[in-house]
Every structure is written in structure tokens, then in C-alpha cells.
Amino acid sequence: MTSFDSSPPLSVWRALLALAVVFVMLATTGWTAVRHHRGVTSPLQAALTAWEHGSLHGHALPAPDESPTRLAHFFASLTPHERSRLAARYPLAVGNMNGAPVDLRYRANRIALDQARAVEAKRMHDNRLSAVGHDDAGQRMKRFALLMNPDRKILAFDPMGNGRVAEVFGDLDKAQRVSVVVPGVDTNVLTFQRTFRKYSAPVGMARSLYAAERSASPRTRTAVIAWADYTAPNGLGVDAATSMRADDGAVRLNAMLRGLPGDSPVALYCHSYGSVVCGVAAHELPARVSDIAVAGSPGMRADSASGLGTHARVWAMRDKDDWIQDVPHMEVGGLGHGADPVSSGFGARVVSSVDAKGHTGYFEPGTDSLSNFAEIGTGSYRSVRCADSDQDCREGFSGGAST
């Protein structure tokens, strides 16, 4: 034990530092993120309520939270005209309904985005709003217009608050391998895509991974989902220090995964706080999830890879210049996210991230990190580059490609 007269060991100092940081966060944020939308009905919830009270040819519609399998059977029983009619009448509900045909969801979300764009256009001229409010409305209107492009495949969309969105690259129905990018803090509808530092945003991450997978294995039909369909923490505040946002995100992630068409293998790519989401979700992941790859992780809410309770292979990487390495990897009273996934004791397959350039550069073209992501995503496990030449992260694999 350590007395108050002696110098505490490093682990104690780290714990004290972590708690002090959290108390500063509490004092400065005032839990504003937690209270921000309390008591407000979201457009999505209103749409789901309308669906629950709706009907088709005099027959009640199935509950929107039915299993994806039952909802898939319901939509399959309809004519193309009937499906289009439901998408036009309840666009936000259908666009976010796990089990609905993905092409129908794309179509419904295009309608929902157009409706949300019209709302923001009106807000731009609302005299009750400040100049900042008008500017925010203008930015959202432009972003919704971009997402409405016929070439884009929006799998989920909710305009509430900072907004949630998910986009597909590739053909999800025909994909032999599916990859899902789960981003971290400060992810919302306005940061979903960036012009500068584009590979630090979900769209840039997913597009880069999709291109890398096609280059790594041209004959493999792949699809990549930029999944920002959870309420991520705003900045490095209280929400980022706890699993509160990850708990809800994990439920949403598992629901989305169970609603994907087909049965092809799925790999998760979880960046920063996104790795907390994946860690919380791990024990309930569908069997088709074959791999979980984390980058720049503050922890996965587990002491070890085996403690995640998943059959999926767990891969981890961290760039030598990533500031996340200085975050105390511990969990005290719900604060912090536990063990370091790249530590030898965690038990993950630690892979190279050479040239990743800090915390947000893991999806940059030309990096070992992106190359390794692509090899994992296409099942080419023997081609993965390990972080340590003394440790074989490819142990258990043989041959060129694995499925």
C-alpha cells in the first residue's frame, strides 16, 4: 500500500490524473450534452409513430421494431408500387427500418433528406434565430442537398440534433464481404464528410477503404458502410470519458448488422471512441461478424480480447504519434475505457500502422494501416503486416486468402 507520505507509483498518479480531468470536464460542460435533447420528440420518432398508426389496404402495418427477418418478409410480400407508396408516405421510417430492402431505404432517405432540406431552408429566414442559427441552417441545408445526390446510397438518416447518417459504397446486396466503419467523437451530419482532411471523416474513411479493398482483391465483391448512425460524444468531454454514448451506439450497431441483407462476412473498423462502441457491442454481435479492427483506441470496456465475449478476431493498431497513447487506459467507477488494445496483455492481433500520421490518419492512402484494413476486409489474412516482427499477428492462418 502507499501512504500519503510516500510518492505514489505511476499507476496511482495516472488514476488521479484521469479523475482530475473528468472532474474538470464535469465542471466545464455541466452535462450539457446529456440534457441537450431531453423531452424533445425527434422527427424519426414522429415518423415511426405515424407508421405504427398507419395501414395498407385496410391492414395494420407491422411494428417498426419487429425483427429484420419479419420486416424483410413483409416488404417481400408487397408489389413494387406498394413498397414505393410506403416509402413516399413514411420516408423517414422506411429509410431507417432494418429489414427493409436497401434500395427502398436509399429511395426513402432521399425523400426524407429533401424534406429536411426544406425545413432548413425555412429556418434560414426565421427572424427568431440568431445569425449563428441562420448559418447553421444554411450549412445543414447544403449538407442535406449533397446527401440527396442520386448517386449516393444513404442507409440511415435522422436530422434530429446534430444528425445521424450512414452511407453505403458498393453493392450491399451482392457483396461477398462487407466492411463497416465506426467513427469516434465529433461525428455528426456536418462532419460526416470533409473537403480538407477528408480521410478523418466517415465518408473519406469508407471511400478510401472501399478503393483499397478493390485494389487488394479485384475479384472480391465488397461493400463498405460509413456508419455514423449513433450520437457520438461532442469533443473530449464527459460523454467521451464514459460509455453512455457507446451503450446506445452498440444497440444501434447490432440492430443495423442484423438488418443487413445476405450472410456474407462482416468486418468492423472502429476508430477512437468508435472502438468503445464496438467493444460494448461485441458480446451480442451477429455470427457473421468475423473481424473487429480498432485503431487509436482509448479502450474497449474490457480487460482483454477474450473478455469482449465475441467469436470475431480482434485486431488492433496505434500510430507511434497518436496522442491517444497518453490517455490512461483504465476504468474507475465507469470513467475511462479499460485496457489498452495494443498492449501485449490484451491479446489482440497487433498490426502495423506505419505512416498513419497521428490519431486521424489511419485511412490515408499509402499507409500500412489502410493496407492492413483492406487485407482483413477481403479475407487475405496472410498478407497482413504485423506491428512487431517478433509476434506473428497472422497466427492460425495458412494459404493466401481466407474466408
XYZ file of C-alpha atoms in Angstrom:
403
model
C 0.000 0.000 0.000
C 1.055 3.612 -0.474
C 0.976 6.075 2.412
C 0.218 9.771 1.991
C 3.844 10.493 2.975
C 5.352 8.468 0.143
C 5.363 9.122 -3.570
C 2.532 7.186 -5.287
C 3.543 4.797 -8.051
C 2.946 5.790 -11.668
C -0.322 3.816 -11.871
C -1.769 5.796 -8.954
C -0.685 9.101 -10.456
C -2.353 8.122 -13.727
C -5.574 7.265 -11.899
C -5.540 10.558 -10.018
C -4.843 12.444 -13.239
C -7.706 10.687 -15.007
C -10.150 11.521 -12.208
C -8.973 15.129 -12.077
C -9.509 15.510 -15.815
C -13.017 14.097 -15.505
C -13.915 16.473 -12.676
C -12.716 19.401 -14.797
C -14.905 18.112 -17.625
C -17.891 17.936 -15.300
C -17.311 21.469 -14.082
C -16.873 22.952 -17.535
C -19.510 21.054 -19.505
C -22.273 20.937 -16.920
C -23.561 17.729 -18.552
C -24.995 19.866 -21.368
C -24.680 17.067 -23.891
C -26.740 14.804 -21.656
C -29.527 17.346 -21.232
C -29.463 18.761 -24.743
C -32.462 16.988 -26.241
C -34.358 15.801 -23.187
C -38.108 15.852 -23.674
C -37.929 16.607 -27.416
C -39.653 14.297 -29.913
C -37.397 13.646 -32.862
C -38.633 13.674 -36.476
C -37.677 9.996 -36.682
C -39.734 9.096 -33.632
C -42.677 11.038 -35.043
C -42.301 9.128 -38.323
C -42.234 5.781 -36.527
C -45.339 6.728 -34.554
C -47.125 7.632 -37.793
C -46.108 4.237 -39.233
C -47.474 2.458 -36.144
C -50.854 4.112 -36.727
C -50.781 3.598 -40.486
C -52.239 0.911 -42.704
C -52.073 -0.533 -46.198
C -55.273 -1.633 -47.913
C -57.002 -1.527 -44.525
C -54.426 -3.782 -42.834
C -52.187 -2.582 -39.999
C -48.501 -2.241 -40.761
C -46.019 -4.400 -38.816
C -44.355 -2.846 -35.781
C -41.262 -0.897 -36.886
C -39.177 -2.685 -34.232
C -40.124 -6.157 -35.460
C -37.182 -8.431 -36.247
C -35.406 -7.601 -39.518
C -36.363 -11.049 -40.804
C -40.093 -10.431 -40.301
C -39.872 -6.949 -41.795
C -37.981 -8.361 -44.788
C -40.775 -10.903 -45.296
C -43.378 -8.131 -45.079
C -41.710 -5.978 -47.736
C -41.099 -9.022 -49.930
C -44.854 -9.708 -49.894
C -45.613 -6.279 -51.390
C -45.708 -5.162 -55.003
C -43.121 -2.588 -56.163
C -45.909 0.008 -56.230
C -46.899 -0.773 -52.630
C -43.310 -0.521 -51.433
C -42.873 2.817 -53.205
C -46.121 4.037 -51.708
C -44.926 3.287 -48.179
C -41.555 4.922 -48.818
C -43.270 8.085 -50.069
C -45.763 8.160 -47.189
C -43.322 7.288 -44.370
C -39.861 8.134 -45.771
C -38.025 8.628 -42.500
C -39.494 5.454 -41.009
C -38.779 3.250 -44.038
C -35.353 4.799 -44.563
C -34.262 3.695 -41.092
C -36.064 0.347 -40.962
C -33.712 -2.587 -40.526
C -35.085 -5.356 -42.712
C -36.476 -3.109 -45.435
C -34.831 -3.610 -48.875
C -31.721 -1.447 -49.056
C -32.692 0.097 -52.404
C -36.021 1.126 -50.879
C -34.202 2.635 -47.904
C -31.974 4.644 -50.244
C -35.056 5.964 -52.045
C -36.911 6.748 -48.825
C -33.950 8.585 -47.311
C -33.605 10.702 -50.440
C -37.200 11.852 -49.842
C -36.522 12.382 -46.110
C -33.419 14.414 -46.898
C -35.378 16.615 -49.277
C -37.962 17.245 -46.569
C -35.242 18.053 -44.024
C -33.566 20.365 -46.558
C -36.841 22.278 -46.951
C -37.100 22.681 -43.173
C -33.602 24.175 -43.024
C -34.372 26.491 -45.941
C -37.251 27.951 -43.904
C -35.059 28.236 -40.798
C -32.594 30.337 -42.763
C -35.258 33.060 -42.951
C -36.675 32.624 -39.452
C -36.384 36.009 -37.692
C -36.406 34.288 -34.319
C -32.991 32.760 -34.996
C -29.662 34.491 -34.489
C -27.078 34.919 -37.211
C -25.384 31.788 -35.896
C -28.676 29.913 -36.167
C -29.163 31.083 -39.753
C -25.618 29.997 -40.627
C -26.179 26.566 -39.060
C -29.398 26.150 -41.033
C -27.580 27.062 -44.239
C -24.824 24.536 -43.598
C -27.314 21.783 -42.835
C -29.361 22.609 -45.928
C -26.266 22.318 -48.115
C -25.211 19.048 -46.481
C -28.673 17.514 -46.929
C -28.644 18.578 -50.573
C -25.283 16.835 -51.084
C -26.531 13.648 -49.446
C -29.591 13.706 -51.727
C -27.477 13.147 -54.836
C -28.945 10.179 -56.779
C -25.513 8.515 -56.811
C -25.392 8.323 -53.016
C -26.767 5.368 -51.052
C -27.982 6.625 -47.689
C -28.803 3.669 -45.462
C -29.925 5.676 -42.424
C -30.717 9.313 -41.679
C -32.061 11.284 -38.717
C -31.977 15.128 -38.781
C -32.539 15.436 -35.018
C -29.957 17.486 -33.138
C -26.523 17.179 -34.719
C -27.868 14.491 -37.037
C -27.094 10.836 -37.725
C -26.365 9.224 -41.072
C -24.978 6.054 -42.683
C -23.877 5.634 -46.301
C -23.048 2.595 -48.432
C -20.257 2.309 -51.002
C -20.614 -0.655 -53.343
C -23.464 -3.110 -53.842
C -24.647 -4.266 -50.421
C -26.996 -6.891 -51.853
C -24.294 -8.630 -53.906
C -21.263 -8.098 -51.662
C -19.155 -11.114 -50.750
C -17.522 -9.152 -47.940
C -18.963 -6.197 -46.024
C -16.952 -3.637 -44.028
C -18.407 -1.176 -41.524
C -16.514 1.963 -40.437
C -17.488 3.097 -36.916
C -16.101 6.617 -36.216
C -15.475 8.413 -32.930
C -16.072 11.776 -31.255
C -17.438 14.858 -33.009
C -19.131 12.797 -35.705
C -22.403 14.271 -36.932
C -24.170 15.168 -40.160
C -21.933 18.220 -40.761
C -18.657 16.363 -40.088
C -19.760 13.215 -41.937
C -17.799 14.411 -44.967
C -14.903 16.863 -45.181
C -13.123 18.567 -48.061
C -9.944 19.131 -46.068
C -8.521 16.231 -44.042
C -11.117 14.135 -45.822
C -9.746 10.810 -44.592
C -10.505 11.811 -40.995
C -14.261 11.872 -41.718
C -16.527 8.806 -42.139
C -17.151 9.285 -45.870
C -13.449 9.686 -46.618
C -12.598 6.699 -44.424
C -15.146 4.453 -46.119
C -14.325 5.561 -49.673
C -10.624 5.048 -49.020
C -11.218 1.581 -47.570
C -13.507 0.624 -50.457
C -10.857 1.630 -53.013
C -8.135 -0.196 -51.072
C -10.195 -3.379 -50.860
C -10.881 -3.362 -54.598
C -7.168 -2.864 -55.235
C -6.171 -5.613 -52.789
C -8.632 -8.164 -54.202
C -10.217 -7.059 -57.511
C -12.257 -10.238 -57.834
C -13.894 -9.880 -54.418
C -17.203 -8.018 -54.437
C -17.065 -5.701 -51.432
C -19.268 -3.058 -49.852
C -18.287 -0.535 -47.192
C -20.653 1.297 -44.841
C -19.745 4.657 -43.327
C -21.793 4.190 -40.162
C -22.354 7.415 -38.224
C -25.828 6.372 -37.086
C -25.241 6.907 -33.374
C -24.970 10.029 -31.248
C -21.220 10.425 -30.812
C -19.716 12.464 -27.964
C -19.115 16.140 -28.646
C -15.422 16.708 -28.046
C -13.340 15.230 -25.252
C -15.903 15.898 -22.514
C -17.868 13.773 -20.086
C -19.548 11.711 -22.784
C -16.180 10.718 -24.225
C -14.947 9.568 -20.793
C -17.884 7.209 -20.202
C -19.675 4.508 -22.160
C -23.041 6.267 -22.164
C -22.972 7.131 -25.878
C -21.356 3.782 -26.669
C -24.113 1.865 -24.872
C -26.774 3.336 -27.151
C -24.484 3.123 -30.167
C -23.854 -0.579 -29.545
C -27.587 -1.314 -29.612
C -27.977 0.609 -32.858
C -24.911 -1.027 -34.412
C -26.138 -4.538 -33.650
C -29.609 -3.699 -34.971
C -28.114 -2.446 -38.229
C -25.905 -5.517 -38.595
C -28.858 -7.865 -38.096
C -30.747 -5.997 -40.800
C -28.073 -6.337 -43.478
C -29.037 -8.439 -46.491
C -27.358 -11.776 -47.187
C -24.976 -13.699 -44.976
C -21.536 -12.598 -46.195
C -18.802 -11.967 -43.571
C -18.702 -8.530 -41.959
C -15.630 -6.726 -40.606
C -15.869 -3.743 -38.238
C -13.326 -0.908 -38.357
C -13.623 1.052 -35.141
C -11.707 4.314 -34.769
C -11.089 6.112 -31.464
C -14.345 6.278 -29.444
C -15.867 4.054 -32.132
C -13.783 1.240 -30.620
C -15.673 1.759 -27.354
C -18.920 1.288 -29.290
C -17.578 -1.894 -30.872
C -16.307 -3.160 -27.543
C -19.682 -2.720 -25.870
C -21.434 -4.298 -28.860
C -19.015 -7.226 -29.138
C -20.788 -9.816 -26.981
C -24.019 -9.534 -28.973
C -22.610 -9.256 -32.493
C -24.253 -11.464 -35.144
C -22.289 -14.592 -36.040
C -21.474 -13.182 -39.498
C -19.161 -10.564 -37.942
C -15.765 -12.171 -38.489
C -13.374 -9.364 -37.537
C -13.124 -6.297 -35.314
C -10.231 -3.959 -36.124
C -9.613 -0.996 -33.808
C -7.347 1.991 -34.424
C -6.358 4.723 -31.980
C -8.462 3.110 -29.274
C -8.896 4.573 -25.764
C -10.070 1.098 -24.695
C -12.907 -1.316 -25.448
C -14.515 -1.570 -21.988
C -12.807 -4.933 -21.462
C -9.624 -6.214 -19.820
C -8.761 -8.490 -22.720
C -9.843 -9.575 -26.190
C -11.345 -12.739 -24.713
C -13.267 -10.574 -22.244
C -15.175 -8.987 -25.129
C -17.216 -12.183 -25.391
C -17.077 -12.426 -29.169
C -16.026 -15.117 -31.621
C -14.733 -12.422 -34.010
C -10.987 -11.955 -34.483
C -9.766 -8.792 -32.761
C -7.100 -6.670 -34.471
C -5.541 -3.507 -33.056
C -3.178 -0.770 -34.221
C -1.849 2.545 -32.997
C 0.427 5.002 -34.740
C 3.572 5.994 -32.857
C 2.475 9.662 -32.957
C -1.121 9.068 -31.858
C -1.893 11.157 -28.769
C -4.337 8.500 -27.552
C -1.354 6.592 -26.141
C -1.127 9.209 -23.382
C -4.707 8.652 -22.217
C -4.827 6.483 -19.069
C -6.088 3.068 -20.137
C -8.202 2.202 -17.117
C -11.768 2.204 -15.874
C -12.671 3.654 -12.469
C -16.311 3.903 -11.429
C -17.491 3.972 -15.032
C -14.910 6.569 -16.087
C -12.333 5.518 -18.673
C -12.499 2.611 -21.103
C -10.213 -0.070 -19.740
C -7.136 -1.865 -21.017
C -5.046 -0.787 -23.999
C -5.950 -2.993 -27.011
C -2.395 -2.827 -28.404
C -0.799 -3.970 -25.127
C 0.648 -7.465 -25.067
C -1.643 -8.494 -22.224
C -4.841 -7.600 -24.085
C -4.460 -10.399 -26.604
C -5.442 -8.678 -29.836
C -3.591 -9.261 -33.111
C -1.458 -6.105 -33.242
C -0.820 -4.893 -36.786
C 1.351 -2.233 -38.397
C 0.197 1.353 -38.881
C 3.384 2.783 -40.403
C 2.859 6.233 -41.991
C -0.596 6.659 -40.413
C 0.356 10.161 -39.180
C -1.234 10.517 -35.770
C -4.731 9.924 -34.479
C -6.771 10.661 -37.604
C -4.584 9.271 -40.374
C -5.332 5.550 -40.301
C -7.358 5.583 -43.545
C -4.835 7.651 -45.529
C -3.841 6.004 -48.838
C -0.321 4.607 -48.822
C -0.310 3.705 -45.117
C 0.226 0.274 -43.602
C -2.934 0.821 -41.591
C -5.164 1.159 -44.655
C -3.401 -1.705 -46.423
C -3.960 -3.937 -43.389
C -7.611 -2.894 -43.161
C -8.076 -3.873 -46.813
C -6.410 -7.270 -46.355
C -8.615 -8.005 -43.350
C -11.713 -6.811 -45.192
C -11.079 -9.091 -48.160
C -10.082 -12.092 -46.047
C -6.422 -12.004 -47.160
C -5.175 -12.529 -43.622
C -1.773 -13.929 -44.566
C -0.951 -10.621 -46.281
C -1.471 -8.556 -43.111
C 1.664 -6.802 -41.821
C 2.272 -7.241 -38.104
C 3.430 -4.395 -35.879
C 6.124 -6.471 -34.194
C 8.429 -8.773 -36.131
C 8.742 -10.904 -33.004
C 4.989 -11.545 -32.803
C 3.013 -13.253 -35.567
C -0.359 -11.492 -35.732
C -1.302 -13.910 -38.531
C -1.042 -16.983 -36.351
C -3.592 -19.635 -37.256
C -3.895 -18.697 -40.931
C -2.471 -20.609 -43.856
C -2.502 -20.128 -47.621
C -3.152 -16.886 -49.454
C -6.719 -15.835 -48.652
C -9.139 -16.949 -46.006
C -12.857 -16.685 -45.642
